[in-house]
Every structure is written in structure tokens, then in C-alpha cells.
Coordinates of C-alpha atoms in Angstrom, one line a residue:
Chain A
X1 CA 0.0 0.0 0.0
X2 CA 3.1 2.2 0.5
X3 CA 4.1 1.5 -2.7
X4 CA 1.0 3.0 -4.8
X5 CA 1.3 5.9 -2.2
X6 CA 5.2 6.5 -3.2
X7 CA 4.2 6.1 -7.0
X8 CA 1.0 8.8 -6.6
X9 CA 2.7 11.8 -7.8
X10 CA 3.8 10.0 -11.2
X11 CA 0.2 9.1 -11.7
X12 CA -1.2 12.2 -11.2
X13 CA 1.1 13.8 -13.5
X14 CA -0.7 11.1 -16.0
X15 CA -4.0 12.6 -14.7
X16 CA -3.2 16.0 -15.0
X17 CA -2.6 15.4 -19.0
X18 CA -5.4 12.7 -19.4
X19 CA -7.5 15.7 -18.1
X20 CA -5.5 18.7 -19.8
X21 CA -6.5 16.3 -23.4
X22 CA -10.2 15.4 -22.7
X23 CA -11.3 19.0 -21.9
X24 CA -9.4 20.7 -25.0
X25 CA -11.2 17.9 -26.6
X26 CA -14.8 17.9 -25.2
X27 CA -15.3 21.8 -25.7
X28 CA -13.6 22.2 -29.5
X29 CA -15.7 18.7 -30.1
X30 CA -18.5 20.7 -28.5
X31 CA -17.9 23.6 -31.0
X32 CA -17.7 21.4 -33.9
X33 CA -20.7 19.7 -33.3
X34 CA -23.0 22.4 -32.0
X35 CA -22.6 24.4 -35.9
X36 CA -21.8 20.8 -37.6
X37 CA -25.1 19.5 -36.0
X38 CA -26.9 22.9 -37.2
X39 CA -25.6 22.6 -40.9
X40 CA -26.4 19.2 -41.3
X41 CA -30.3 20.4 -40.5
X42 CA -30.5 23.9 -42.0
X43 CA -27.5 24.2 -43.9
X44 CA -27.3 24.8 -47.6
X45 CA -26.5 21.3 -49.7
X46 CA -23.1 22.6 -50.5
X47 CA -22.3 23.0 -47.0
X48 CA -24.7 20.0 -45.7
X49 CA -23.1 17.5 -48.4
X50 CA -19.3 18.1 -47.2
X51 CA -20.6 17.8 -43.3
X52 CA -22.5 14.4 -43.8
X53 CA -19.3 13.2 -45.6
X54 CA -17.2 14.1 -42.6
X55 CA -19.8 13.0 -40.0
X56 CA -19.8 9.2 -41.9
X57 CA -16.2 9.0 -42.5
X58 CA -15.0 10.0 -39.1
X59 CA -17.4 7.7 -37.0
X60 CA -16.7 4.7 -39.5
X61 CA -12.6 5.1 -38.7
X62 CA -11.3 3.8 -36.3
X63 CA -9.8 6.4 -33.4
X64 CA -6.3 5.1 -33.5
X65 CA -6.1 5.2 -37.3
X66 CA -7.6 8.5 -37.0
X67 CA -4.7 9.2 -34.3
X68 CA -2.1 7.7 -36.3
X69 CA -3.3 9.6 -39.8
X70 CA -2.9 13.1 -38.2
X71 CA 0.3 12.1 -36.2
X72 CA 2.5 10.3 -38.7
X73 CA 1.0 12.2 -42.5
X74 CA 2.3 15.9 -41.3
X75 CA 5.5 15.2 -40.6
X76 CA 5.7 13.8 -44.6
X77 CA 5.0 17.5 -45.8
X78 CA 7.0 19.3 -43.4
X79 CA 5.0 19.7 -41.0
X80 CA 5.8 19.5 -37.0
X81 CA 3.0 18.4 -34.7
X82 CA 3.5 17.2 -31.3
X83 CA 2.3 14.0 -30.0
X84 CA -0.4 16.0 -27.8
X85 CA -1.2 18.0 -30.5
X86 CA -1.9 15.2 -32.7
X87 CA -4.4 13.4 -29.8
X88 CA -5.9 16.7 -28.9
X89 CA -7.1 17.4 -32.7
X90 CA -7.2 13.3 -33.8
X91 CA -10.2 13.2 -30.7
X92 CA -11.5 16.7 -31.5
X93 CA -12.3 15.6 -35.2
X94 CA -13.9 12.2 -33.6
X95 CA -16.2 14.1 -30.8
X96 CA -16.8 16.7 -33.2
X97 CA -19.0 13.9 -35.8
X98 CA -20.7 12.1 -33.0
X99 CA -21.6 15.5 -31.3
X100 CA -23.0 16.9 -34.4
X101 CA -24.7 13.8 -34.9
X102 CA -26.1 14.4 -31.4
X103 CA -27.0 18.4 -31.8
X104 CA -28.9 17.2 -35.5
X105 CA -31.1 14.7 -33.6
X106 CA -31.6 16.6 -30.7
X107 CA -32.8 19.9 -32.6
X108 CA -34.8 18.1 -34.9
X109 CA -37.0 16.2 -32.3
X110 CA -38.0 19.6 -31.1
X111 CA -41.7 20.6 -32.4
X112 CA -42.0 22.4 -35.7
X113 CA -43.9 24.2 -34.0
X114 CA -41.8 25.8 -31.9
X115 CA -39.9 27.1 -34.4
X116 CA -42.8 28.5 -36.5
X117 CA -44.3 30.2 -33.2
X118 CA -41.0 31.7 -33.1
X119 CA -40.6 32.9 -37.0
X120 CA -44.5 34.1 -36.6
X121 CA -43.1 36.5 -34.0
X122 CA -40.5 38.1 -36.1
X123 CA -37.0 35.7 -34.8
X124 CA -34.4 35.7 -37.6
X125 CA -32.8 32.3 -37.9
X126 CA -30.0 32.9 -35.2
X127 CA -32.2 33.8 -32.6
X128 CA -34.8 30.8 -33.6
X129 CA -32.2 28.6 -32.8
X130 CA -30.4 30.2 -30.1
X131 CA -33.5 31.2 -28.1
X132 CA -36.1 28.9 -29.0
X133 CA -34.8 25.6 -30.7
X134 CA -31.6 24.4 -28.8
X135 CA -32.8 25.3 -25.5
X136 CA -35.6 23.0 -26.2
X137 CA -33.1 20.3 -27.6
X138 CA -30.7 20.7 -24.8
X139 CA -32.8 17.8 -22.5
X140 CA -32.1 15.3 -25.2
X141 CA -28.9 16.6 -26.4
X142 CA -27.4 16.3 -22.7
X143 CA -27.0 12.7 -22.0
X144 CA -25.7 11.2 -25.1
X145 CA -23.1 14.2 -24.7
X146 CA -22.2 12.9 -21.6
X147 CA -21.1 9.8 -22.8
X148 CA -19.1 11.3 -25.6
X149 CA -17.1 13.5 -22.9
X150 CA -16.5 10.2 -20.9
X151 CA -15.7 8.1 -24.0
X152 CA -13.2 11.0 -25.0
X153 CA -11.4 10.7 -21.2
X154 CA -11.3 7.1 -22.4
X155 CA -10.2 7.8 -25.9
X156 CA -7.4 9.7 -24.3
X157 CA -5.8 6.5 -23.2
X158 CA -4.4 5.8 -27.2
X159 CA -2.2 9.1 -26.6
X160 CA 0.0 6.4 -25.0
X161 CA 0.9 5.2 -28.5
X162 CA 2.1 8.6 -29.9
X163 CA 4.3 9.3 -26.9
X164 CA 1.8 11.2 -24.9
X165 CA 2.3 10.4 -21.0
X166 CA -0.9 10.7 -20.2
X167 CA -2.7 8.7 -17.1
X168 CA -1.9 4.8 -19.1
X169 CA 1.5 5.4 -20.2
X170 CA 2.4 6.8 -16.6
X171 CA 0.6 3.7 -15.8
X172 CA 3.1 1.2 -17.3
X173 CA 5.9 3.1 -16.6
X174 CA 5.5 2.8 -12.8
X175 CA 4.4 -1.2 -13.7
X176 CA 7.7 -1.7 -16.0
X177 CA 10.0 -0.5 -13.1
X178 CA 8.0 -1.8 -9.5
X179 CA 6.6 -4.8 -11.2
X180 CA 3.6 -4.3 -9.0
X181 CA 0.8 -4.6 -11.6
X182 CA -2.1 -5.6 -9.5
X183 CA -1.9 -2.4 -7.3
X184 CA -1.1 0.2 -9.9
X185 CA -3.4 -1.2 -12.3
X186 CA -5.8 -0.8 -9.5
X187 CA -4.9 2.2 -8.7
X188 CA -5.4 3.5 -12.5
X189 CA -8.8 2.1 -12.5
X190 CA -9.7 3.9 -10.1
X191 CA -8.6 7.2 -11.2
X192 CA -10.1 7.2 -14.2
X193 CA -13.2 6.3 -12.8
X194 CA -13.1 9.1 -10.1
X195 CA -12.8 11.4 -13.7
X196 CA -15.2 9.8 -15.4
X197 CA -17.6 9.6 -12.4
X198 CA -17.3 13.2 -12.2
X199 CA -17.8 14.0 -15.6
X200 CA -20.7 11.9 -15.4
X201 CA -22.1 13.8 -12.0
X202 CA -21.4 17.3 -14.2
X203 CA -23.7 15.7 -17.0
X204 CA -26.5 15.2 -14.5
X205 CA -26.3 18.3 -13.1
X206 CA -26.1 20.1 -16.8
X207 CA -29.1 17.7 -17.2
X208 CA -31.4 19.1 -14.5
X209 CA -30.3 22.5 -14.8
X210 CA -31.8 23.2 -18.3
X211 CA -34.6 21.1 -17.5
X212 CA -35.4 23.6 -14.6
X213 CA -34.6 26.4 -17.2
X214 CA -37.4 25.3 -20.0
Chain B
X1 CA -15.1 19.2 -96.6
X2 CA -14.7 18.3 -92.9
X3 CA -11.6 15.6 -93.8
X4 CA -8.7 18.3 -95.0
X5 CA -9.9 20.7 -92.0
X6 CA -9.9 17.7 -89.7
X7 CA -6.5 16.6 -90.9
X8 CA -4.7 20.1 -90.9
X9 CA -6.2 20.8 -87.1
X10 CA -4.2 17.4 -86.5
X11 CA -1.4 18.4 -87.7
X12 CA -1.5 21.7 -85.9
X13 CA -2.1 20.0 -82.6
X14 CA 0.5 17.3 -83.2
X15 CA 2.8 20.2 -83.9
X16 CA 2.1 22.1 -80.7
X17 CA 2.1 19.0 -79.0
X18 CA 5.8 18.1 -81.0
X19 CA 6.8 21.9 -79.6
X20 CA 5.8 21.1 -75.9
X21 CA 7.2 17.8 -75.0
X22 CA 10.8 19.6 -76.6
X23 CA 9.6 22.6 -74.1
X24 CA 9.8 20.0 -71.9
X25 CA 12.6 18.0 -72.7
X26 CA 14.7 21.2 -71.9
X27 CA 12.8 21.8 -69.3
X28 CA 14.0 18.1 -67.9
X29 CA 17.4 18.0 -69.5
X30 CA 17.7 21.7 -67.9
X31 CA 16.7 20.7 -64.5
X32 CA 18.0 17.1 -64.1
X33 CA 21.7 18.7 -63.1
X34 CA 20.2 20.3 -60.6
X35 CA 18.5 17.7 -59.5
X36 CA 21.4 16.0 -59.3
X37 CA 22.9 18.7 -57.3
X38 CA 20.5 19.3 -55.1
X39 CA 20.9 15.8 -53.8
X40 CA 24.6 16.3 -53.6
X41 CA 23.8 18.6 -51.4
X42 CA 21.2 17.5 -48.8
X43 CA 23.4 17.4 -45.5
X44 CA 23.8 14.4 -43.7
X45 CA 21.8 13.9 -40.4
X46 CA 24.6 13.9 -38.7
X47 CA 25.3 17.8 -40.2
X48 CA 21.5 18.5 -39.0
X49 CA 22.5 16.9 -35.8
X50 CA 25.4 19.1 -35.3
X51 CA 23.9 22.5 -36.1
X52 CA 21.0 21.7 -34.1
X53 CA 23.1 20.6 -31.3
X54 CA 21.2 18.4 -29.7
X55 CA 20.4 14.2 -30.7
X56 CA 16.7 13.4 -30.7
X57 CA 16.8 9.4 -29.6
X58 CA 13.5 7.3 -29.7
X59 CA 13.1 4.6 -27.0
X60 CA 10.9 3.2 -24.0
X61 CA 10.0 4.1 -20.9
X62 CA 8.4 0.9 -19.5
X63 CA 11.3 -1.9 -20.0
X64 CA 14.1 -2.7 -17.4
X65 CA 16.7 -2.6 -17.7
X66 CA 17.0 -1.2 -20.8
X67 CA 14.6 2.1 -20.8
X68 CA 12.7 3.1 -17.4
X69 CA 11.5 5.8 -15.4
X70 CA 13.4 6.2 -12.0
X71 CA 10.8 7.1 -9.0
X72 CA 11.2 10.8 -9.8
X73 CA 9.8 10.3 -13.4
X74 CA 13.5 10.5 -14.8
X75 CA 14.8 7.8 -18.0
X76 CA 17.2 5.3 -17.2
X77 CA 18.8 1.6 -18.2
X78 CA 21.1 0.5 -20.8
X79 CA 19.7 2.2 -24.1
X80 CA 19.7 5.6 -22.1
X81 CA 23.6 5.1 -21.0
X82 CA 24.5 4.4 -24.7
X83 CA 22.3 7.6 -26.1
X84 CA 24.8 9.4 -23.4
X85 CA 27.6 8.0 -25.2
X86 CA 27.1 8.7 -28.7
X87 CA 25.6 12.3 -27.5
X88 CA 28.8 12.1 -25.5
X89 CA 31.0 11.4 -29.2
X90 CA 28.8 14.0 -31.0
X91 CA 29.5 16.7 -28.1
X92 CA 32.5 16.5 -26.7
X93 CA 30.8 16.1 -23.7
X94 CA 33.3 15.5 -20.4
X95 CA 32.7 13.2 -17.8
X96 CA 31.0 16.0 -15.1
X97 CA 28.9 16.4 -17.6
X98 CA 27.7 12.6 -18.7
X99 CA 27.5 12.6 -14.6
X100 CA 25.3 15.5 -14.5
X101 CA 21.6 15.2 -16.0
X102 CA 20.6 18.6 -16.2
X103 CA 23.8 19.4 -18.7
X104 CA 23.7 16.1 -21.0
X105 CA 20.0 16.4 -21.2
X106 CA 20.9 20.3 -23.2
X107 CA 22.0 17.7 -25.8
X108 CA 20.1 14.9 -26.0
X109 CA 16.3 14.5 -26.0
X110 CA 14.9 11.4 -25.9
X111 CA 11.1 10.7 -27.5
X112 CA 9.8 8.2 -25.7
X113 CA 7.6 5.7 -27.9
X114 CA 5.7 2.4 -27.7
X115 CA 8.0 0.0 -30.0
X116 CA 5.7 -0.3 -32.9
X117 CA 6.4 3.5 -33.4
X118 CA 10.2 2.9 -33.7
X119 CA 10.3 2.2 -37.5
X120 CA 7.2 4.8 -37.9
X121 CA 9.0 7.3 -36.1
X122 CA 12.4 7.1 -37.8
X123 CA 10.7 7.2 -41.5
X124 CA 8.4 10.4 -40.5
X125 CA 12.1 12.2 -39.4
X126 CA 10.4 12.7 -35.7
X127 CA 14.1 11.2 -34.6
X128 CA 17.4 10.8 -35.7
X129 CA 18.5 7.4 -33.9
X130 CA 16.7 4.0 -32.2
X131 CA 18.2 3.2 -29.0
X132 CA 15.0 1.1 -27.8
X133 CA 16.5 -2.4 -28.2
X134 CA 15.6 -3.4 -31.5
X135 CA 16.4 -6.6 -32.6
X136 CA 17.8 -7.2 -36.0
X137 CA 15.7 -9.1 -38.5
X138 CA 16.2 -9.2 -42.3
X139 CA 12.6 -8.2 -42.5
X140 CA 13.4 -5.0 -40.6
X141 CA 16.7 -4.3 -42.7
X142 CA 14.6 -3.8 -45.4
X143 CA 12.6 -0.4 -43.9
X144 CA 15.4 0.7 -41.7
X145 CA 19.7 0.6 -41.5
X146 CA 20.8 -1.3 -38.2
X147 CA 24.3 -0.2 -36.9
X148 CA 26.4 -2.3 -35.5
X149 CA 25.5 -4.9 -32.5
X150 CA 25.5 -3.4 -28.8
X151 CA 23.9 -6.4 -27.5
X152 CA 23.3 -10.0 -27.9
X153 CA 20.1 -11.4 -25.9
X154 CA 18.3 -15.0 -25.6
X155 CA 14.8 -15.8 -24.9
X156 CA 15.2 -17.4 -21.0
X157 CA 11.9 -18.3 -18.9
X158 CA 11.1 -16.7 -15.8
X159 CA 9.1 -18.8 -13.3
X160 CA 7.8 -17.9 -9.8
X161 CA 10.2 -18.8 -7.2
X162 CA 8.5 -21.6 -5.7
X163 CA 7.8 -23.5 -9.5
X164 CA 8.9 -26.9 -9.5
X165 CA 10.2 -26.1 -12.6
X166 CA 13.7 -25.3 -13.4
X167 CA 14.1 -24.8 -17.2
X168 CA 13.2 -25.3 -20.5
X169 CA 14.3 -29.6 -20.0
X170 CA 11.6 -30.5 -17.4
X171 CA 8.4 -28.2 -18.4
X172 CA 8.8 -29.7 -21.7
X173 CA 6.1 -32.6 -21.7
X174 CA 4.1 -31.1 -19.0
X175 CA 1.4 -29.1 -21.3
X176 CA 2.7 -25.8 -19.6
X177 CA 0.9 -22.7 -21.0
X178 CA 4.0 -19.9 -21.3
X179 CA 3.4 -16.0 -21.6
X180 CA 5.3 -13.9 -23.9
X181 CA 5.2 -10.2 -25.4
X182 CA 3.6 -10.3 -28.6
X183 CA 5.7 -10.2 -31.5
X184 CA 5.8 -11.8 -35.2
X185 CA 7.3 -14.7 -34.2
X186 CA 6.0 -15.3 -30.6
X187 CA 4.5 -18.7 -30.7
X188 CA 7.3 -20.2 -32.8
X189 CA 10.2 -18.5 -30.3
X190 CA 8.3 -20.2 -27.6
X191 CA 8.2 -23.6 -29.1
X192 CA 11.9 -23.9 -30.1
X193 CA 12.5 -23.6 -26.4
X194 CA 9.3 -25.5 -25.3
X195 CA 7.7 -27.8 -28.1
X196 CA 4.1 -28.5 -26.8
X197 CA 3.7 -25.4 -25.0
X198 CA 0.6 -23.4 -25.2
X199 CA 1.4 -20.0 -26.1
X200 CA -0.5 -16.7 -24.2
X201 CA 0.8 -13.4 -26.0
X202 CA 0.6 -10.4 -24.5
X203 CA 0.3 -6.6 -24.8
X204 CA 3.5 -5.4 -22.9
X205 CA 6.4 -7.4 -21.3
X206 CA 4.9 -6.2 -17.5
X207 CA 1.5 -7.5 -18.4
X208 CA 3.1 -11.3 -19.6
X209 CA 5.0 -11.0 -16.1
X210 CA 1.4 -9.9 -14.3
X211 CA 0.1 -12.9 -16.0
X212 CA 3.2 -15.5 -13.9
X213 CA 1.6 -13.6 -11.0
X214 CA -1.5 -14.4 -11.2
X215 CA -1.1 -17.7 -12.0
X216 CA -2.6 -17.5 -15.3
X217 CA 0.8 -19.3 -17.0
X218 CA 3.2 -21.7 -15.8
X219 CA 6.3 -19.3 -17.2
X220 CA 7.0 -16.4 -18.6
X221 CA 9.4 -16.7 -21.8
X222 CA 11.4 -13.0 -21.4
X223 CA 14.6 -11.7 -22.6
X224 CA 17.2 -13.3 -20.3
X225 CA 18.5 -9.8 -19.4
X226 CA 15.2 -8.8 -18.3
X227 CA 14.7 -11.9 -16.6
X228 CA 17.5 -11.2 -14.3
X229 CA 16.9 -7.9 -13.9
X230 CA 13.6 -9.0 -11.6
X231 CA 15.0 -11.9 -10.4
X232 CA 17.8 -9.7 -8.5
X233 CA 15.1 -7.4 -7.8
X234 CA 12.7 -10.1 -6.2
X235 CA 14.6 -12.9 -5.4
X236 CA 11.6 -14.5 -3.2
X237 CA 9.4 -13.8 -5.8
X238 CA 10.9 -14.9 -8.9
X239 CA 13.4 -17.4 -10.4
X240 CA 15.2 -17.2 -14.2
X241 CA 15.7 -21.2 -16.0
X242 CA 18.5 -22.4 -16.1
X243 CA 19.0 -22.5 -19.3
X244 CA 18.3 -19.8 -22.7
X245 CA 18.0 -20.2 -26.6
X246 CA 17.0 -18.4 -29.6
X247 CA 20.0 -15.7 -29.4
X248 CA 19.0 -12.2 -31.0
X249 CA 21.3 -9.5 -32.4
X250 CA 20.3 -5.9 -30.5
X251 CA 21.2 -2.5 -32.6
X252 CA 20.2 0.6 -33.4
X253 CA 18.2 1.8 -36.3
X254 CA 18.7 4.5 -38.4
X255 CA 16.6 5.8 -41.5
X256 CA 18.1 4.2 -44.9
X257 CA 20.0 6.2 -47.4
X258 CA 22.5 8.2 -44.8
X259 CA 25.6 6.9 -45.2
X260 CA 27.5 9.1 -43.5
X261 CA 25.8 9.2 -40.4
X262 CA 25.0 5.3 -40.5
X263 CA 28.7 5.4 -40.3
X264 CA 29.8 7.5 -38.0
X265 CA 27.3 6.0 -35.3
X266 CA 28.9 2.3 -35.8
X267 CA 32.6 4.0 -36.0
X268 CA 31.7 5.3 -32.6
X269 CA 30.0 2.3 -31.5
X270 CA 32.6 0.6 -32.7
X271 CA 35.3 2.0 -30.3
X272 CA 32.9 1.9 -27.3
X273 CA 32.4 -1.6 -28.0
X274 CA 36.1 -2.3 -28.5
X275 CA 38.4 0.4 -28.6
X276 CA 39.8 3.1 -26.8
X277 CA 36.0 4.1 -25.2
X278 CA 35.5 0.5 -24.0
X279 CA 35.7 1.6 -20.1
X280 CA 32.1 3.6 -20.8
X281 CA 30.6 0.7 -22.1
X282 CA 32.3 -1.7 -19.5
X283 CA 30.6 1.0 -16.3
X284 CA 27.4 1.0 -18.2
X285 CA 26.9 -2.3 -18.8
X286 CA 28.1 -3.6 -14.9
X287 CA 25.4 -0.9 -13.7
X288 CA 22.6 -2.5 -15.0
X289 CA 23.1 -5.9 -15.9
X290 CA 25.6 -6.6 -13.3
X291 CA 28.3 -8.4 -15.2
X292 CA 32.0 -6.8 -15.1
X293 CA 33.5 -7.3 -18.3
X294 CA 36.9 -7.9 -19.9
X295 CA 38.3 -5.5 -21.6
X296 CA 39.8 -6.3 -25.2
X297 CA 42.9 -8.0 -25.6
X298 CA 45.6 -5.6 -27.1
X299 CA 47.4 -7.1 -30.3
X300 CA 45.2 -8.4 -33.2
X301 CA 42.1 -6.5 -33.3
X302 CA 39.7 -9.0 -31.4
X303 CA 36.9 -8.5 -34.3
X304 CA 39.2 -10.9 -36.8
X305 CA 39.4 -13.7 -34.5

């Protein structure tokens, strides 16, 4: 028990850029989905057609080989991006189709009749949608993004394979020198399920907020 | 009507056509010295190296006791010492300041990677040099240039300390199921050593040990230098065979088509290996596998013999 105590501090500088990765990635992947979402529903087809394109090629790669694409291709024209770079925009790409995927549904099982209340009162688009529509979606749009933002703290673990010493690699670095598996890989467990258990309380409580809010 | 038209529009076309693929044979014939030139003229990594000042080295983090983190988070093991020594060769470095980590470190990074990025990471120019144990297969040699040996290693297996096991003589025959990192050739390195065992592959060389621990296999098969590495670390726990096969060739790796800095790596491995640096190798290799070794014998250069 000493032992995992001793080897803390070099897990929680794993947990420190496990965390660092999944909240650059959760609010750019938020960004990307919340107008990706919005264009697949109202957007023009030349700007609809490109979006469904990325939305059905990113979720059918897998994240590694999405990881691997945008770590190892740059470097071939010159170009110099980190390991943590890589992860950070690899997973951003990833959340950002399944979240827009998310927004679409969740806007589009809010009433039509919503939003033509709204235009018969005068709203431009923007405010439609700001004021009216994606409040209204935000109850079903909520939960699945939840598990997105938990999935990404997961997702984060593959960093390990581009050099990133995020919470895993930190992980087996402390197993390769102690040799005591059982208790780190115990003791990694259960960090990432005190992050994910937050991230999951945070969801609830973004839940019930805009619940109390419509 | 249309046929003489038709015919003379041909020949225009065909002469335009004549007139641009001259354009461009000058064009080729024009730029193909340069070419040429240009290529003369790409500097050698081990220019780059210099005028950056500072060796980028890819390796692990997670295997003793070749590349590991210390408890404060810092690399260590073999591979790390002989990064030190060629940045050492590259530097000029001086003793105080192969002792001291915060000065060698101004001239040597290290980019620590899993090992299925070594070959990735060398082609996409993200390092100059693997020091990450790599063993030498013609398969390999094909993507990569391997320098001369720094290491010969043998698959041993590693067995809890109270097995009633000893070696690879009396587990054969018992249907033993043996752990071993996953590799290309994993069940068949098992099997030379143990014909009818059942082979478990794993993920990482901690995780085939984790599996001895839990009881899951009756040995692990591990490099012999490992092996001992957590033997003398664990005595009660763990015990190596008594005997090893399959021997492997360790070198670095360097991305094809440098000659010059292919050889200037082996022409300093060389002489840490055998020559008038041997004393570097000799500390490095007693402080983590534990074996004092002779130097070599002066008279006929020892590599003839």
C-alpha cells in the first residue's frame, strides 16, 4: 500500500494530461458539433453534403487510425505536430461527428412548432435557434453528450501510443520499473473512474439545470 | 469538306504538341543537373545533428533494464547510457557532464515511444537514432539501416520462485501454457525452447509478467537480461531457467540512405564496443546488468578472430 502511495505523484502527472487532453477535446468537439449539428439540418446542400461526408467518415474510422493519420502524415509535408497536439485534434475531429450527430437529432426532435411560433413572431434564424430551438433540444442533447465527454477521457488512453504520458503510459511506466501490476493497475482504475464519475455527475447536473430552465 | 480541316487541325495540334514535349525535354534536361545537385547537397543527419546541437533518440519508458523511469519520473537503463555516449562522441561532452543530467539532457532528448512506433518514427524524421533495443531481423533491414551490435540477448523463462520447474528440459512434456510479449514470431520462439507449450501473447512485457503472478501461465518466456533484472530485484518472488536459446542480435536503427551518419554511429560504437572508449561501455553495462566485463585483448584487433 506504501508503494502506490510513493508512485501517486507519477500518476497524477498522468491525470493531470489525461485531463489537460479530454477538456481541450470535449469543448472544441463541443464547437464542432454544435454548428456541424446545425448545418447538417439547416444548412445549404453545399455545406450540408461536405458535413454528412465528414460525419460518416469520421465515426466509420477507427480512433487510433484517425490518431495515427494526423500524427504520422504531417510530418511527410513538413509539417511538426506534437504528440499531444496530434491526440488533442485526432479526438476533436472524432467528438466533433458524434456530437454533431447528437446536436442534428436533438434539434430536430423539437416541435415544428416551436420554431414557427418563433418565425411568426419576427426571430431571424440565429435567434430561432439560439433562443427557442436548442434550449428546447438541450434535455435530449445532454446525456448522449455525456457519454461522448466520458468516452473521450477514455479515448485519451491511445495518446500512450504517440508518446503522450498521459494517465496509461504513466501507468506502465510505474508497472515496468516496481513490477507491482495488481496495485497500480488498481490504482489506474480507479482514477479514471473518479474522472469519469465526475464528468458523469457534471452531466447530470447540466441535465437538471436546463430542465429547470425550459 | 470536314476531312482536309480535320487533318490540318491534327497536324496543328501534333505540332504544338511536338513543340511542348521539346519545351519540356529542356525543361527536364535543364533541370535534371540540378537535381542531381540538389541531392549532392542535402546534408547528412549527422550535419543537421550538429547544427541543431542536440540528438533526438527514440526509445521506451516501460522496460528494465533497458529504458525506465526512475521514481522521480526520470529515463534510465542500458539504451539511455548508450544515447549518453554517442551524444557524448557528437558533443565532446566531459565526464561532469555525462554525470550531471541537467547538462547532457541540453543535448540529448529522448522521445519516448511504444515499440511499434520505432520504425514509424524514424521514416516520418520525428528522430534521428533508435536506442530502444531493436532486434535485428532481415525483415526490418529492409525499412530501416541497423548499426552495428550493442547487445546479444536470448529468450530465458522466468518462473515464480517456488515452481517446480527449473528450465526449459523439465516443463517440456508437461502441457505448460508460457506468456510472452507479442511479436511476429512469438509462438514459434516459444516452441523452439518448449515444443508443446501453449502459447498466451501479451500486450506489454509487465502485463506477460502480471500474468506468472496471477497464475494464469506456468512461465514467462522473457529476454534473459530482463529476466535477471527481476529476479535480483525479487529474489523471493521470482526465479530465471537455467538454461536460454534463440540468441537475438540488438542494434540501433537509423533511416536508410545516410551513409554518412550510418557510419559514424557504428565507427563510434565501434570503439565503445572495442576500442579506446570500451571503459564507458564496460561502467554501463556492470550498472545495469551486473556483469564486469573484460576489456579487449591488445594485439590483433579482437573483431578478426
Amino acid at each position: 500500500m506504501a508503494s502506490i502511495i510513493d508512485e501517486l505523484p507519477l500518476l497524477l502527472q498522468g491525470v493531470v494530461a489525461t485531463l489537460q487532453i479530454s477538456m481541450l477535446v470535449v469543448v472544441a468537439g463541443s464547437i464542432v458539433g454544435v454548428f456541424g449539428g446545425l448545418g447538417l439540418l439547416f444548412g445549404p446542400i453545399w455545406l450540408r453534403a461536405p458535413l454528412r461526408g465528414y460525419v460518416d467518415v469520421v465515426r466509420g474510422l477507427p480512433l487510433l487510425v484517425t490518431i495515427f493519420i494526423i500524427y504520422y502524415v504531417p510530418p511527410a509535408f513538413d509539417i511538426d505536430i506534437s504528440g499531444f497536439a496530434a491526440v488533442v485534434v485526432a479526438l476533436s475531429i472524432f467528438a466533433g461527428a458524434h456530437i454533431s450527430e447528437i446536436v442534428r437529432g436533438g434539434v430536430a426532435s423539437v416541435a415544428k412548432g416551436q420554431s414557427d411560433a418563433a418565425k411568426a413572431l419576427g426571430l431571424t434564424f440565429w435567434p430561432r435557434i439560439w433562443s427557442v430551438v436548442l434550449p428546447q433540444a438541450l434535455p435530449s442533447i445532454i446525456p448522449p453528450w455525456t457519454n461522448t465527454a466520458i468516452e473521450m477521457v477514455k479515448g485519451s488512453s491511445l495518446a500512450y501510443l504517440v508518446s503522450v504520458s498521459e494517465l496509461l503510459f504513466q501507468t506502465y511506466k510505474v508497472v515496468g520499473r516496481t513490477g507491482a501490476a495488481m496495485e497500480i493497475y488498481i490504482a489506474a482504475a480507479l482514477l479514471y473512474f473518479a474522472i469519469n464519475f465526475a464528468v458523469s455527475r457534471f452531466g447530470a447536473w447540466l441535465e437538471r439545470r436546463v430542465r429547470y430552465a425550459l | 469538306m470536314d476531312q482536309p480541316q480535320r487533318t490540318f487541325t491534327n497536324r496543328r495540334t501534333l505540332l504544338r504538341g511536338g513543340a511542348a514535349l521539346s519545351g519540356a525535354a529542356v525543361a527536364v534536361a535543364g533541370l535534371a543537373p540540378n537535381a542531381v545537385l540538389a541531392q549532392d547537397a542535402a546534408p547528412s543527419r549527422l550535419t543537421q545533428v550538429i547544427e541543431r546541437g542536440r540528438l533526438i533518440v527514440g526509445t521506451g519508458a516501460t522496460n528494465p533494464p533497458w529504458h525506465y523511469e526512475d521514481a522521480d519520473g526520470q529515463l534510465i537503463g542500458f539504451d539511455i547510457e548508450m544515447a549518453k555516449l554517442l551524444a557524448r562522441g557528437l558533443f565532446s561532452l566531459t565526464d561532469e557532464q555525462l554525470a550531471n543530467r541537467e547538462e547532457w539532457s541540453q543535448y540529448l532528448e529522448f522521445v519516448v515511444e511504444a515499440a511499434d512506433a520505432r520504425i514509424p518514427n524514424l521514416l516520418s524524421d520525428r528522430i534521428d537514432i533508435v536506442c530502444q533495443f531493436m532486434t535485428i531481423t532481415p525483415a526490418r533491414a529492409l525499412e530501416v539501416e541497423f548499426t552495428i551490435p550493442y547487445y546479444r540477448e536470448a529468450v530465458t523463462l522466468l518462473f515464480l520462485a517456488d515452481s517446480p520447474y527449473t528450465g526449459t528440459e523439465d516443463i517440456t512434456g508437461q502441457g505448460a501454457t508460457i506468456a510472452i510479449l507479442e511479436n511476429p514470431t512469438a509462438v514459434s520462439m516459444v516452441q523452439n525452447g518448449v515444443a508443446d507449450a501453449e502459447v498466451s501473447t501479451f500486450d506489454s512485457v509487465a502485463n506477460s509478467v502480471l500474468a506468472l503472478d496471477s497464475g494464469r501461465v506456468d512461465a514467462t518466456a522473457i529476454d534473459l537480461s530482463t529476466g535477471q533484472h527481476l529476479a535480483a530485484q525479487d529474489p523471493g518472488k521470482y526465479k530465471v531457467g537455467v538454461d536460454s536459446w534463440q540468441p537475438q542480435t540488438y542494434a540501433f536503427a537509423v533511416k536508410p540512405g545516410d551513409q554518412r551518419w550510418l557510419n559514424w554511429v557504428n565507427t563510434a560504437l565501434h570503439e565503445y564496443l572495442a576500442g579506446l572508449d570500451f571503459s564507458y561501455y564496460q561502467t554501463a553495462f556492470a550498472d545495469n546488468f551486473g556483469v564486469e566485463l573484460e576489456p579487449p585483448p591488445a594485439g590483433f584487433p579482437i573483431e578478426y578472430r
